[in-house]
mmCIF file of C-alpha atoms in Angstrom:
data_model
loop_
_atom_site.group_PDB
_atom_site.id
_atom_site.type_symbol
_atom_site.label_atom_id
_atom_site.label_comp_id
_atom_site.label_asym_id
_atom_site.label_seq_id
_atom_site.Cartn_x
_atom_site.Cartn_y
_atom_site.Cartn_z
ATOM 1 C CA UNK A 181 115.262 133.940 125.146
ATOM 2 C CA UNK A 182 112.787 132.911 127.987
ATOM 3 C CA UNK A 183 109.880 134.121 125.561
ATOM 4 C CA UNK A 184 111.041 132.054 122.823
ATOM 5 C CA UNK A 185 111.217 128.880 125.229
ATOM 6 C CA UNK A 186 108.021 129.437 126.286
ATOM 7 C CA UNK A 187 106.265 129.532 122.969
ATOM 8 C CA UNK A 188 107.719 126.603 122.276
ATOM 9 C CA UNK A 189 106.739 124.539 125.267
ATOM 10 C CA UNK A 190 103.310 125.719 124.532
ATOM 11 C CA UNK A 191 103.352 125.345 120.715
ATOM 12 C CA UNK A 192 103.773 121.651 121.882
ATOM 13 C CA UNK A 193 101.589 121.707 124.712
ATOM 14 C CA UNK A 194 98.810 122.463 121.538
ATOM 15 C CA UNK A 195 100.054 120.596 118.812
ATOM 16 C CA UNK A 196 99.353 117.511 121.044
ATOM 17 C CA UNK A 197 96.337 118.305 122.826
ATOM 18 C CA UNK A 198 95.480 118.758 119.122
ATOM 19 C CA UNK A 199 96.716 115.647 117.733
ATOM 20 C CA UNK A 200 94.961 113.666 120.412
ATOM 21 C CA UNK A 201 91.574 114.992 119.695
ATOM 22 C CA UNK A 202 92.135 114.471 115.840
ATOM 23 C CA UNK A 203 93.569 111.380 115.738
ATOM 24 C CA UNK A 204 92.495 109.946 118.876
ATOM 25 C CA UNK A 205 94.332 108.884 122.266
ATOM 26 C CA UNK A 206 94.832 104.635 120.691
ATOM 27 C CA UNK A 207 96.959 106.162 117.386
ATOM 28 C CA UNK A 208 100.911 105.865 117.244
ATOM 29 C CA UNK A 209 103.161 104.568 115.708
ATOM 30 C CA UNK A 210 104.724 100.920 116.173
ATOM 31 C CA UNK A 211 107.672 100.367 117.174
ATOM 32 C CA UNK A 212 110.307 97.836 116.116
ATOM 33 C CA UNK A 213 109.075 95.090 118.434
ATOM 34 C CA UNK A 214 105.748 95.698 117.977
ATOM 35 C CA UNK A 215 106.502 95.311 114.417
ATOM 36 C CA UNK A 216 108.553 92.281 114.455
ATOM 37 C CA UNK A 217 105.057 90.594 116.723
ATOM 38 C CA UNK A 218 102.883 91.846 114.036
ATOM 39 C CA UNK A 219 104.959 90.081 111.330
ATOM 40 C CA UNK A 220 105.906 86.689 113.588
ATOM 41 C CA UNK A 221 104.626 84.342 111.017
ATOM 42 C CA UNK A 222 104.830 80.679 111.854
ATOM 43 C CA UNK A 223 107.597 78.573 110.071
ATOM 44 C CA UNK A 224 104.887 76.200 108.644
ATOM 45 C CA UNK A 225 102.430 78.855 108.160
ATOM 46 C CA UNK A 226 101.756 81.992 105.946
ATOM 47 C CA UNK A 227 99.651 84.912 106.815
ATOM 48 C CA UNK A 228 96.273 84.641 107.201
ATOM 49 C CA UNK A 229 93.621 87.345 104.867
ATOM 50 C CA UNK A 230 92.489 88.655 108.259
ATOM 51 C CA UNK A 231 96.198 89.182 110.108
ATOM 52 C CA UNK A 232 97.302 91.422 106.698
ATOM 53 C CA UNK A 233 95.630 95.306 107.414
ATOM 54 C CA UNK A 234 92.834 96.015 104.753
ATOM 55 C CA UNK A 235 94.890 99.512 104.138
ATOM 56 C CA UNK A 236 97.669 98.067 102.571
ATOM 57 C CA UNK A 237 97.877 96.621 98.833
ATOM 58 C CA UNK A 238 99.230 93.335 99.053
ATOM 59 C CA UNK A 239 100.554 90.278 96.555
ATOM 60 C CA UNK A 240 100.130 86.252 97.355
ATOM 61 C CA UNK A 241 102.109 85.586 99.889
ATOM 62 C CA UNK A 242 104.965 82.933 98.820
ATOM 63 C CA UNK A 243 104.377 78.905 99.107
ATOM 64 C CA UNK A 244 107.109 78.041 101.478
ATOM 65 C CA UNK A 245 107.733 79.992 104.316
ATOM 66 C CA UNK A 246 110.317 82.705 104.221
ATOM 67 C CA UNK A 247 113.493 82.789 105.996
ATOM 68 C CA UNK A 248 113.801 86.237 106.898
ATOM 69 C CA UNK A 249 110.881 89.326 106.730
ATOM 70 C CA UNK A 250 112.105 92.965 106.601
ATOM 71 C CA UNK A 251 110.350 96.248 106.539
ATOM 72 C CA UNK A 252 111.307 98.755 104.340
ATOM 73 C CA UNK A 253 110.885 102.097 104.227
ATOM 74 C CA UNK A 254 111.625 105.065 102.091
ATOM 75 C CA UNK A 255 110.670 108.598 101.506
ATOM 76 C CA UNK A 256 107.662 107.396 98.900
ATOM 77 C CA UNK A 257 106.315 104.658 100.879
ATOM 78 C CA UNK A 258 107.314 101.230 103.093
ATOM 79 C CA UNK A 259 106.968 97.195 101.776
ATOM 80 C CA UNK A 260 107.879 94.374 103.298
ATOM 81 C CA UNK A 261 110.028 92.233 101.561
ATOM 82 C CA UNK A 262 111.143 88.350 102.029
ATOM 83 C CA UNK A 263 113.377 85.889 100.694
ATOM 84 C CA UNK A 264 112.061 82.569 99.611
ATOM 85 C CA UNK A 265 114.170 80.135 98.106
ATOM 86 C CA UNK A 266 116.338 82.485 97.235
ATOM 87 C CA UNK A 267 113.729 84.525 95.087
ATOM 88 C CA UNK A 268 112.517 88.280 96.387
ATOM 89 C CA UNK A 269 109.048 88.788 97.414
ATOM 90 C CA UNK A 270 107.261 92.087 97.920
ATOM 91 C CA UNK A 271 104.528 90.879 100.681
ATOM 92 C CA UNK A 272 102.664 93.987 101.517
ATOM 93 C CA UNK A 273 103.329 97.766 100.135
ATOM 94 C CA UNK A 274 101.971 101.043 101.494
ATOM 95 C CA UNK A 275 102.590 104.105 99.663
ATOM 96 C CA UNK A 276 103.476 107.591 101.728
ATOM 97 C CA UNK A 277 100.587 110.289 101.842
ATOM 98 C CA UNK A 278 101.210 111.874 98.782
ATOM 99 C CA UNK A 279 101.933 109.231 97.104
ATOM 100 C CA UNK A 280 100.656 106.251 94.581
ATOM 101 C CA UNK A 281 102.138 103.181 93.511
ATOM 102 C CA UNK A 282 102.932 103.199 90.019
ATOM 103 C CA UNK A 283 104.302 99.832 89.320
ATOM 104 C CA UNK A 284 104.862 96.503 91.110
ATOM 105 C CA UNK A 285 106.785 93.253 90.471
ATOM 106 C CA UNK A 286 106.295 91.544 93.493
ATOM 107 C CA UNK A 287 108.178 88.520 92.352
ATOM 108 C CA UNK A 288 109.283 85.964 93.454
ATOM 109 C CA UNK A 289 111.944 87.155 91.089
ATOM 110 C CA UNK A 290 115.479 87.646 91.376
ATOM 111 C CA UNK A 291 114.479 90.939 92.290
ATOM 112 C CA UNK A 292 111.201 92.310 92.957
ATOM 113 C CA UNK A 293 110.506 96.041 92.929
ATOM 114 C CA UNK A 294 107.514 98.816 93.367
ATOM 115 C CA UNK A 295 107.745 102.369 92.314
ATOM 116 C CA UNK A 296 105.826 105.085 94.047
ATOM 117 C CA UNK A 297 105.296 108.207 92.336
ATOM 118 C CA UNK A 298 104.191 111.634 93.273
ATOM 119 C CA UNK A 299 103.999 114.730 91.181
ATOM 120 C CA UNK A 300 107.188 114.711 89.281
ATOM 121 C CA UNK A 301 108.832 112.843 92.038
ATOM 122 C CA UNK A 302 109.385 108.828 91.665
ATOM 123 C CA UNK A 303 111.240 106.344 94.269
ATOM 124 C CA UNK A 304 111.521 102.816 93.302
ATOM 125 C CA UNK A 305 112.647 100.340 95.799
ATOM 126 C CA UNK A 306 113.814 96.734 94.512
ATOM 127 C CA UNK A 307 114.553 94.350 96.687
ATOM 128 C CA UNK A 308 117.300 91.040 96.342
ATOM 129 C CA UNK A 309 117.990 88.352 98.566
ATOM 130 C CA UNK A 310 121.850 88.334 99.560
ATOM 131 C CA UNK A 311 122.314 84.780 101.760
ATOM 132 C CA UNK A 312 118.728 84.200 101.905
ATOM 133 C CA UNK A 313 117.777 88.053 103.480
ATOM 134 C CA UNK A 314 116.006 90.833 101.257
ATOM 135 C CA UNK A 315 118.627 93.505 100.400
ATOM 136 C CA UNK A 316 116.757 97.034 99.040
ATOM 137 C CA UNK A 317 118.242 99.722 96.807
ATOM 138 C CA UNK A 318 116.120 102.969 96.637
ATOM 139 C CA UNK A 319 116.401 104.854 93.555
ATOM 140 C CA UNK A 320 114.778 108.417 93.073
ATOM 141 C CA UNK A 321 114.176 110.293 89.819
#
């Protein structure tokens, strides 16, 4: 049992000394707060070309500003999704490694929706607005 702990501590003790040097010391991920700064967009103002990361695909952002912004993420890949007058928005989308997007309505619809596809595997997330927030439904074939 002591062996087994061991390797384990050190299979750790590698796979982040290894990470580090791949990936670099300044790489992690966000976390919810430093997500919820990223995305504070002023009420009379939409996001700027420059505050939007070049690695994501995005659509026009909507004219008024929205109520709510929520990030959403599945197993294919993560949007974020607003509610604007009652109309869904798909702002930004990012599929998973692995994947591709295969179709987008970003609205502003009724609902809006973006399928990501990989191999024989597809998720589609659509997005409502339910007393002016984005609701999402994830669907998988």
């Amino acid at each position: 049992m002591a062996a087994v702990v061991m390797a384990m501590v050190a299979g750790v003790a590698v796979t982040n000394s290894l990470s580090s040097v791949i990936t670099g010391p300044s790489v992690r991920p966000l976390s919810a707060e430093e997500v919820r700064q990223e995305l504070d967009i002023p009420i009379t103002a939409t996001p700027s070309p420059s505050a939007i990361p070049t690695s994501t695909r995005t659509a026009s952002p909507p004219v008024r500003a929205p109520r709510e912004i929520r990030v959403i993420a599945t197993s294919g890949g993560s949007a974020v999704a607003a509610c604007v007058g009652g109309e869904a928005s798909l702002l930004s989308w990012t599929p998973a490694q692995g994947y591709h997007v295969d179709d987008v309505d970003p609205g502003p619809h009724n609902h809006a929706k973006v399928k990501f596809e990989a191999n024989d595997t597809e998720v589609e997330l659509e997005v409502h607005c339910e007393a002016g927030r984005p609701v999402s439904r994830e669907k998988h074939d």
